[in-house]
C-alpha positions as a LaTeX table, in Angstrom:
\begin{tabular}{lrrr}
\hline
Residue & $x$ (\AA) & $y$ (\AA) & $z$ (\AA) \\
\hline
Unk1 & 162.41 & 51.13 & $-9.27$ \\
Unk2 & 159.78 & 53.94 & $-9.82$ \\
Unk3 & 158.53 & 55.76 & $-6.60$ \\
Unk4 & 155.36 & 54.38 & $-5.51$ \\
Unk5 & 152.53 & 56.55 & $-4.80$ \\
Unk6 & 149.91 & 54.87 & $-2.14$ \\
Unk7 & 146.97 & 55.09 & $-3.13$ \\
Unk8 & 145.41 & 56.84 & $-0.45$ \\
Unk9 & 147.38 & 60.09 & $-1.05$ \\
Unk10 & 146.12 & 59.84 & $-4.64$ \\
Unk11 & 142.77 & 60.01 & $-3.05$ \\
Unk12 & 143.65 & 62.82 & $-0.91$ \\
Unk13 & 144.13 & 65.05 & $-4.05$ \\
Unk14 & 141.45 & 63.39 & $-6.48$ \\
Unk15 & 138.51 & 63.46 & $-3.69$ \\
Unk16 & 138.17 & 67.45 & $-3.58$ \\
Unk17 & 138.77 & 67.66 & $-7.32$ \\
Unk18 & 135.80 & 65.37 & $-8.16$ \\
Unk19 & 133.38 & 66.65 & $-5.90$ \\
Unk20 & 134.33 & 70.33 & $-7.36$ \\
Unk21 & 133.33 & 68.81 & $-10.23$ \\
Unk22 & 130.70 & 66.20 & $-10.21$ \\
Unk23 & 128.76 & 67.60 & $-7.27$ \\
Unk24 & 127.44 & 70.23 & $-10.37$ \\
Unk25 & 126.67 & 67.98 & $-12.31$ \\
Unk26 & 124.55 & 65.37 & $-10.21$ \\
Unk27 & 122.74 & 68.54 & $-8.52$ \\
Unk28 & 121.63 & 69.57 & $-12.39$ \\
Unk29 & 120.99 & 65.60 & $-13.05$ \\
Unk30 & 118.61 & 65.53 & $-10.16$ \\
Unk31 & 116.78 & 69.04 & $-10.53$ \\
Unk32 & 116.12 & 67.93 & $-14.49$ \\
Unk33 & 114.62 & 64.40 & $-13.38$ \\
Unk34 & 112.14 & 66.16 & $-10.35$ \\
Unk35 & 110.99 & 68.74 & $-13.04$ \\
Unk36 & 110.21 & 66.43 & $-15.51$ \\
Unk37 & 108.27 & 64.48 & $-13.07$ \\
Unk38 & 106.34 & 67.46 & $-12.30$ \\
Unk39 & 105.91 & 68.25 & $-15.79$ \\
Unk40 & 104.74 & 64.06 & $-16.32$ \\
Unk41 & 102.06 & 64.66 & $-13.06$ \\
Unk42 & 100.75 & 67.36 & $-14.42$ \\
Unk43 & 100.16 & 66.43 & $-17.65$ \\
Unk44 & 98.43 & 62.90 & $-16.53$ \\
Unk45 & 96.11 & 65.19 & $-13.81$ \\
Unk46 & 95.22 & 67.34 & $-16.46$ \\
Unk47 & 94.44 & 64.27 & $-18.84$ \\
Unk48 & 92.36 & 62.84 & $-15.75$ \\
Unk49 & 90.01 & 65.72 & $-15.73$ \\
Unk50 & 89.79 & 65.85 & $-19.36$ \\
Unk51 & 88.68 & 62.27 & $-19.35$ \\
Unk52 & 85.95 & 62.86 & $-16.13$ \\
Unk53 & 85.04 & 66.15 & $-18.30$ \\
Unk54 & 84.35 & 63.96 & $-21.62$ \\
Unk55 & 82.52 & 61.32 & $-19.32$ \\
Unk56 & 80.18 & 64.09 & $-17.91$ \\
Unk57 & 79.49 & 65.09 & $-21.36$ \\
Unk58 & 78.40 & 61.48 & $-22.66$ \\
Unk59 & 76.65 & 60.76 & $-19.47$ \\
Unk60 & 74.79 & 64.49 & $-19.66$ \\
Unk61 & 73.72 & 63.45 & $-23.54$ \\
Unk62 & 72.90 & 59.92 & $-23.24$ \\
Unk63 & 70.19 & 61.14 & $-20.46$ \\
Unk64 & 69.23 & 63.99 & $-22.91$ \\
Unk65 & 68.89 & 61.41 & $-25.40$ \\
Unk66 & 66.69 & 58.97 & $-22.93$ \\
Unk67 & 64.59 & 61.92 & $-21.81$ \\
Unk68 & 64.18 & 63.22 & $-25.86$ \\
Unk69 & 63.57 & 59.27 & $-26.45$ \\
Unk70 & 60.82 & 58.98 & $-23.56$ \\
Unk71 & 58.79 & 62.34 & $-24.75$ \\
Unk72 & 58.54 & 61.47 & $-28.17$ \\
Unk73 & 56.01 & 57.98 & $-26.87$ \\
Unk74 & 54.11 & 60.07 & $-25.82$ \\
Unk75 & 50.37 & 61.08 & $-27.62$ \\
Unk76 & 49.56 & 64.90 & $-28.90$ \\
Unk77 & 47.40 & 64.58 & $-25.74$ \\
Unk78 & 50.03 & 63.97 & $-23.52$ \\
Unk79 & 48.98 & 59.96 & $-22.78$ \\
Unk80 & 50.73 & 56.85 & $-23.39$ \\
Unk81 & 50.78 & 55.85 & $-27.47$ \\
Unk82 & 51.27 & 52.83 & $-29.39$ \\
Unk83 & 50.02 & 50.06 & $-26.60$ \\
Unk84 & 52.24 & 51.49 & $-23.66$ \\
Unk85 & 51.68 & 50.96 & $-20.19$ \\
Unk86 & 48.27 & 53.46 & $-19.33$ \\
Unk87 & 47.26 & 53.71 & $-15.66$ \\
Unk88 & 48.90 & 51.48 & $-13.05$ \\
Unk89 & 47.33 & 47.92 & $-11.40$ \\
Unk90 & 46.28 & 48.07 & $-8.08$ \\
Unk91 & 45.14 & 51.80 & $-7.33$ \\
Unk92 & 48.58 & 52.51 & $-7.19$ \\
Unk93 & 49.77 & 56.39 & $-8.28$ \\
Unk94 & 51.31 & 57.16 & $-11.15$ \\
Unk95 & 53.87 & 60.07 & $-10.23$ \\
Unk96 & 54.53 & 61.08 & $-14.05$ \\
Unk97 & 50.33 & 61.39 & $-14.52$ \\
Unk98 & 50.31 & 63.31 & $-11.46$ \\
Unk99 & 53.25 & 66.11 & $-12.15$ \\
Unk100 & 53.65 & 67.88 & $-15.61$ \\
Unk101 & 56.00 & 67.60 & $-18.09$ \\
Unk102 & 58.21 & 70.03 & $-17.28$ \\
Unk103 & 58.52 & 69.10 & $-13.59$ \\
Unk104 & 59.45 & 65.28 & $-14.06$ \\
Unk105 & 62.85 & 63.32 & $-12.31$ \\
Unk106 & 65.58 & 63.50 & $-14.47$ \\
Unk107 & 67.59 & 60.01 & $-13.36$ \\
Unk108 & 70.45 & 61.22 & $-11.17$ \\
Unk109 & 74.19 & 61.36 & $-13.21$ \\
Unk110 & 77.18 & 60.76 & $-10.84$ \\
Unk111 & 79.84 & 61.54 & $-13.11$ \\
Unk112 & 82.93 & 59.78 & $-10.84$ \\
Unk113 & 86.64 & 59.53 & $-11.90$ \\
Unk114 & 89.23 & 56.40 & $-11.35$ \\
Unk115 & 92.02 & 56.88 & $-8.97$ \\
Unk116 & 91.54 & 60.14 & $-7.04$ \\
Unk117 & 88.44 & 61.17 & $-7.46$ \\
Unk118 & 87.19 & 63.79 & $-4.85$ \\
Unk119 & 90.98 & 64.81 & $-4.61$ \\
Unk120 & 91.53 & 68.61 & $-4.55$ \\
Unk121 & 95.54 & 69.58 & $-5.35$ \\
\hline
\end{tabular}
């Protein structure tokens, strides 16, 4: 009959042997997976402000568009053309009559971002 070996001295001699050994390798498993993950946040916060940045763009030329748009209705004389609305009902005051061109309200552009916005990292 062959000697037996119990199996706990077996793991007396294996045990230091695999943590020489594997303990290397699961430290360089982990450090690979928590840099890519920083490389993968990155990357999507960078693609985040690209996107707000192309938003802001649109949203700055769709009101240059409007604002082109609303200054070409107008006569060489600077009143409204082509049947628009002339002086208001009811006494009331027409701010655009009363300021010149060059000093009228833009409409206000809040350019805002999905998840995070405001965040500073």
């Amino acid at each position: 009959m062959p000697p037996v070996v119990p199996p706990f001295l077996v793991g007396l001699i294996v045990a230091p042997l695999a943590k020489r050994l594997l303990k290397p390798l699961v430290r360089g498993v982990v450090k690979t997976s928590v840099g890519i993950a920083m490389e993968v946040k990155k990357a999507a916060h960078e693609a985040g402000e690209n996107i707000h940045d192309l938003a802001a763009e649109v949203a700055a030329d769709m009101v240059a568009a409007q604002i082109v748009a609303g200054d070409g209705h107008r006569g060489a004389d600077g009143a409204p053309a082509n049947g628009e609305k002339g002086a208001p009902a009811n006494g009331e005051k027409d701010e655009t009559a009363v300021r010149p061109e060059s000093e009228t309200r833009a409409p206000k552009i809040r350019a805002t971002a999905g998840v995070g916005a405001g965040k500073v990292h």
